[in-house]
XYZ file of C-alpha atoms in Angstrom:
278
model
C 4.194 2.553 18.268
C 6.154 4.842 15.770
C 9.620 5.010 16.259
C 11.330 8.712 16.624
C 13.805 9.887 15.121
C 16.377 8.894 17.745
C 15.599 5.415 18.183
C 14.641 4.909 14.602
C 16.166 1.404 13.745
C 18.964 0.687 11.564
C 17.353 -0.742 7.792
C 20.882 -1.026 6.741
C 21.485 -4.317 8.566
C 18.438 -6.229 7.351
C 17.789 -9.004 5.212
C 14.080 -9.045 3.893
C 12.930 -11.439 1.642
C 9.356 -10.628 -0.264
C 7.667 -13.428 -1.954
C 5.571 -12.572 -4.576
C 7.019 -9.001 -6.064
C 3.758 -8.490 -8.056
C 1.766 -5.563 -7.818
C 1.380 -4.952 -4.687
C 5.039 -6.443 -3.250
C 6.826 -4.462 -5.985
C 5.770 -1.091 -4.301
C 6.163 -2.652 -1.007
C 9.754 -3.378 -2.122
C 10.497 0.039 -3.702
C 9.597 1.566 -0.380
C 11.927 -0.528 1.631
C 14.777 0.543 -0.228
C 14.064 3.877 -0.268
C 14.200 3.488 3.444
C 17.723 2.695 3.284
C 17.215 -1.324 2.656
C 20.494 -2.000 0.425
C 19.617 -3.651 -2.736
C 22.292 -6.986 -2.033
C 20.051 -7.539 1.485
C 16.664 -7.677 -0.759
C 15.564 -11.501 -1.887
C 12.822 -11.708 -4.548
C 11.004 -14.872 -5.081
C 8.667 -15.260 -7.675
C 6.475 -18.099 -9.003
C 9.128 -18.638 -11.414
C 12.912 -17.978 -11.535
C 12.122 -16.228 -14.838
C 9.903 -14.098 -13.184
C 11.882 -13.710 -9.885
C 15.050 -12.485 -11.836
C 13.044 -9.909 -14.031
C 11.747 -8.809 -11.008
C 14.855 -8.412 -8.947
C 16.521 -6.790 -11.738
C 13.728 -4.016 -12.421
C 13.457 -3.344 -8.786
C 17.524 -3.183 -7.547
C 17.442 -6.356 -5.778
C 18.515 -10.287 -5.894
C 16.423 -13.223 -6.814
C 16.212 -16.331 -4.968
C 15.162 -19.851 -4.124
C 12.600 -19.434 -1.633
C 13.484 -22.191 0.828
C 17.123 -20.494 1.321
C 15.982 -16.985 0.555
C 13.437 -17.211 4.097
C 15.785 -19.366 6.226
C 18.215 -15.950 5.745
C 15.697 -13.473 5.807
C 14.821 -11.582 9.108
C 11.271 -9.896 7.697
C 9.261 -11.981 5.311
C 6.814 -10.629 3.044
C 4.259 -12.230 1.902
C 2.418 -10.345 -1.249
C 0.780 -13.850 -2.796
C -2.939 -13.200 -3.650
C -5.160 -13.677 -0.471
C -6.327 -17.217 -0.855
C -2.209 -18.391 -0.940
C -1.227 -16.261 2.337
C -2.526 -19.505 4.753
C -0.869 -22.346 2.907
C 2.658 -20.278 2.110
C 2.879 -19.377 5.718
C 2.357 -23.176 6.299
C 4.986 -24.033 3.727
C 7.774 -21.835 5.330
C 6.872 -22.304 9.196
C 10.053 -24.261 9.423
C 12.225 -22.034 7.278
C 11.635 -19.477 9.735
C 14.192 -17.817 12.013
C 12.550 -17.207 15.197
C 13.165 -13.847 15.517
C 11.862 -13.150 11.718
C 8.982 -10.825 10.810
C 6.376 -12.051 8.724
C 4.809 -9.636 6.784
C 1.625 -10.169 5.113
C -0.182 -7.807 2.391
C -3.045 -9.719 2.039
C -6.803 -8.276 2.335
C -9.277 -10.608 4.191
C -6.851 -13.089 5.953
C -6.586 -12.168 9.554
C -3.535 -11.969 12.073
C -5.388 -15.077 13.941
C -5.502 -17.035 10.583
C -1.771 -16.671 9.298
C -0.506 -16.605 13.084
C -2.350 -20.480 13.351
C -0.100 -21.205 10.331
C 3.267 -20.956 11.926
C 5.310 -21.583 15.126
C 4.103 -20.396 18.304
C 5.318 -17.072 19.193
C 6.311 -15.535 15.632
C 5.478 -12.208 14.644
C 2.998 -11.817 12.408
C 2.214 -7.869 10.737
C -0.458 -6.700 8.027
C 0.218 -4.374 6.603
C -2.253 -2.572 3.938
C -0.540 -0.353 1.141
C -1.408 1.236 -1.763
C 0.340 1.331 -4.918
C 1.578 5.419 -4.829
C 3.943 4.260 -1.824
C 6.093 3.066 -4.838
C 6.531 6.987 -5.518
C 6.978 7.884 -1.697
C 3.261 9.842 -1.960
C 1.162 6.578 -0.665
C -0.493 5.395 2.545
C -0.177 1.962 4.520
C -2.123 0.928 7.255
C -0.256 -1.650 9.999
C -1.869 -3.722 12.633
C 0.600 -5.276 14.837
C -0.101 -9.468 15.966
C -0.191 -10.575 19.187
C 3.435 -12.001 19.054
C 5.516 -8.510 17.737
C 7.914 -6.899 19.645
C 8.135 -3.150 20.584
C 11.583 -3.912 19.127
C 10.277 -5.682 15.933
C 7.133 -3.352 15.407
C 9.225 0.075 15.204
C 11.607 -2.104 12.766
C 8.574 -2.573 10.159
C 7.577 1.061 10.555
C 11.148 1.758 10.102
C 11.215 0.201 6.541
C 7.676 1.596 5.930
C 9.028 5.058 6.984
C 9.335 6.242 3.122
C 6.391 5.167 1.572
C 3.744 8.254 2.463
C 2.272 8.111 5.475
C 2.431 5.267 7.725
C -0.284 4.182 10.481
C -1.065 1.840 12.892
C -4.434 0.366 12.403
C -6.715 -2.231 14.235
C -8.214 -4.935 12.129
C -11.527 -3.756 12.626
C -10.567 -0.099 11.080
C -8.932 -2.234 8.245
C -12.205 -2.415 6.329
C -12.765 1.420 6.685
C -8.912 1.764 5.889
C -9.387 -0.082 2.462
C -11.634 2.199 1.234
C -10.617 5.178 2.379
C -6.573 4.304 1.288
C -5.984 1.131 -0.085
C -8.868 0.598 -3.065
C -8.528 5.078 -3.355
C -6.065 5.111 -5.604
C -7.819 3.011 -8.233
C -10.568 5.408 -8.364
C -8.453 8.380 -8.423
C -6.669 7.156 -11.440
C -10.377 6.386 -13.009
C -11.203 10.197 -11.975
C -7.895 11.295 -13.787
C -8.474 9.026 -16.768
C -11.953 10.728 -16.942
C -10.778 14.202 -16.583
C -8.130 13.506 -19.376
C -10.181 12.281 -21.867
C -12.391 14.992 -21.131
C -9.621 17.498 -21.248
C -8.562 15.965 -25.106
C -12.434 15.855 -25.949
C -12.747 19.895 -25.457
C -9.301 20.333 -27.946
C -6.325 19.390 -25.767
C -3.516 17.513 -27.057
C -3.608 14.512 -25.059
C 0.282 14.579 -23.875
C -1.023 18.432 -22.360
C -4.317 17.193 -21.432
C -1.739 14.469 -19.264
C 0.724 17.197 -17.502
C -2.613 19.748 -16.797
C -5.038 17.211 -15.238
C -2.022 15.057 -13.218
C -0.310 18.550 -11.971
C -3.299 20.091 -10.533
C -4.623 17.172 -8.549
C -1.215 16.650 -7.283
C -0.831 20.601 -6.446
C -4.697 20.560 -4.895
C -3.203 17.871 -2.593
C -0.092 19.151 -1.711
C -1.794 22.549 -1.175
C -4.297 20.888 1.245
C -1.549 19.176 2.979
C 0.889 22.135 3.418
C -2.195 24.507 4.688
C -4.256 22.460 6.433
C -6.960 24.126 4.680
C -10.156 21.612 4.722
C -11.291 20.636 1.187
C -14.594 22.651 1.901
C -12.977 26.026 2.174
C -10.528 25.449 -0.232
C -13.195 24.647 -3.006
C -15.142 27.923 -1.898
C -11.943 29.831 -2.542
C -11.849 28.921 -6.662
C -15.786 29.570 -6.847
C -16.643 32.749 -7.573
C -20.650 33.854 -7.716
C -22.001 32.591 -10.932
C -18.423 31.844 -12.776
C -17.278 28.836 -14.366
C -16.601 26.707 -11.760
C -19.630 26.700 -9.615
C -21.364 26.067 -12.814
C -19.201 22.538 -13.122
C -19.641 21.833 -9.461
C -23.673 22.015 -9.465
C -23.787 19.802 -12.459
C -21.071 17.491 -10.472
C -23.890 17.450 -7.207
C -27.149 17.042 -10.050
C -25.112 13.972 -11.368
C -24.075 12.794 -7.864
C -20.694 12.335 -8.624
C -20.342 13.016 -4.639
C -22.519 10.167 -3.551
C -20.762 7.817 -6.615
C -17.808 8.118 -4.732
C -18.930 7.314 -1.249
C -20.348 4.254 -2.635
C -17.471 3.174 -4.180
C -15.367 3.789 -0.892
C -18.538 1.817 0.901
C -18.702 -0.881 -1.406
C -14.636 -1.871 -1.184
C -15.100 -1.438 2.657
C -17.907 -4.004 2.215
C -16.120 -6.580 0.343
C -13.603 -6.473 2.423
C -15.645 -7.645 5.187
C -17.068 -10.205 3.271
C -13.818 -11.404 2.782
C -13.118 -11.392 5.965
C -16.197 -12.831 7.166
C -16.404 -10.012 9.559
């Protein structure tokens, strides 16, 4: 249920707390503030105070101590590595307010699994980013637990409503959703790394070979998104009869750079089943 415009809930009044500001709870962070989250109502905790101040400082926020930071906090999120999500959820069950949101970010570890961990009737959300919602220009997936509000669920989407595009997910399109979103951006930035490289191996400098490769696969997907032009037509429209780019794109096909990709999407959809045990 996405909230409009009208109803949209007010992010200005929150207190979140995110445990475990790492590399995927950083971005998470980053897009809660853009979302109109102040800074003074965001609580990083960290495996260290160290780490929880350096973290709080680079992102705008405040660090904590974790016990204090949750029993304030109405959303929790939880951005510990998957095998942690269980046994923290555990660990701040009584911390909880009972109308918080807990938020997890964790692949594998079900709504069932992290809902068994705390009290009876608390919300529970997953919630699968990737890292470009740091920059406004990612995707996240939500699936909404058994316990959420209508009330509660338009709040998260509220705070989510910055990062890229935002969508409600069930957890058996989470698998598909990993590959297709959240493990996507790593092998776009292997594609662009490639491409670079490439670019500086035919005579580029490299800081050019940088701005040319990163602008045009940002314009190609802006221009997809602003036309709605499928990706089909809109690679027939660059390739003209025996010029230079049909000649890259058949060696692309004899190489099967097309069926690489599909089996990297498959194989992070897999693993995430695995993980799962689904």
């Amino acid at each position: 249920m996405t909230p409009s415009a009208a109803s949209k809930p007010d992010t200005t009044t929150v207190e979140v707390t995110v445990i475990g500001a790492g590399n995927m709870g950083g971005p998470v962070a980053k897009a809660f503030l853009a979302s109109g989250l102040p800074g003074d109502a965001l609580t990083i905790v960290n495996s260290s105070q160290e780490s929880s101040e350096r973290a709080a400082k680079e992102l705008g926020g405040r660090a904590g101590e974790r016990d204090q930071a949750v029993s304030g906090a109405d959303v929790v999120v939880l951005g510990v590595k998957p095998y942690q999500i269980v046994d923290l959820a555990g660990e701040i069950a009584e911390q909880l307010k009972d109308k918080a949101i807990v938020i997890s970010l964790a692949a594998g570890i079900t709504l069932e699994a992290i809902e068994k961990a705390l009290p009876d009737g608390q919300a529970v959300v997953r919630a699968m980013p990737n890292t470009p919602i740091s920059v406004g220009e990612g995707a996240v997936g939500l699936m909404r637990g058994s316990a959420v509000s209508d009330e509660q669920y338009e709040l998260v989407h509220a705070l989510f409503a910055e990062a890229g595009v935002v969508e409600d997910i069930t957890e058996q399109q989470v698998h598909a959703f990993i590959g297709a979103a959240g493990s996507l951006s790593a092998f776009t930035f292997s594609l662009i790394e490639a491409m670079t490289d490439e670019a500086v191996r035919l005579g580029l400098k490299r800081d050019l070979a940088d701005r040319l490769v990163q602008h045009t696969v940002r314009g190609a997907a802006t221009m997809l998104m602003q036309t709605g032009q499928h990706a089909a037509v809109a690679k027939n429209g660059v390739s003209s009869p025996g010029g230079t780019t049909v000649e890259g794109l058949a060696v692309m096909e004899r190489l099967g750079v097309r069926p690489g990709i599909a089996s990297a999407m498959q194989a992070s959809a897999e693993r995430s089943r695995e993980l799962t045990g689904d």
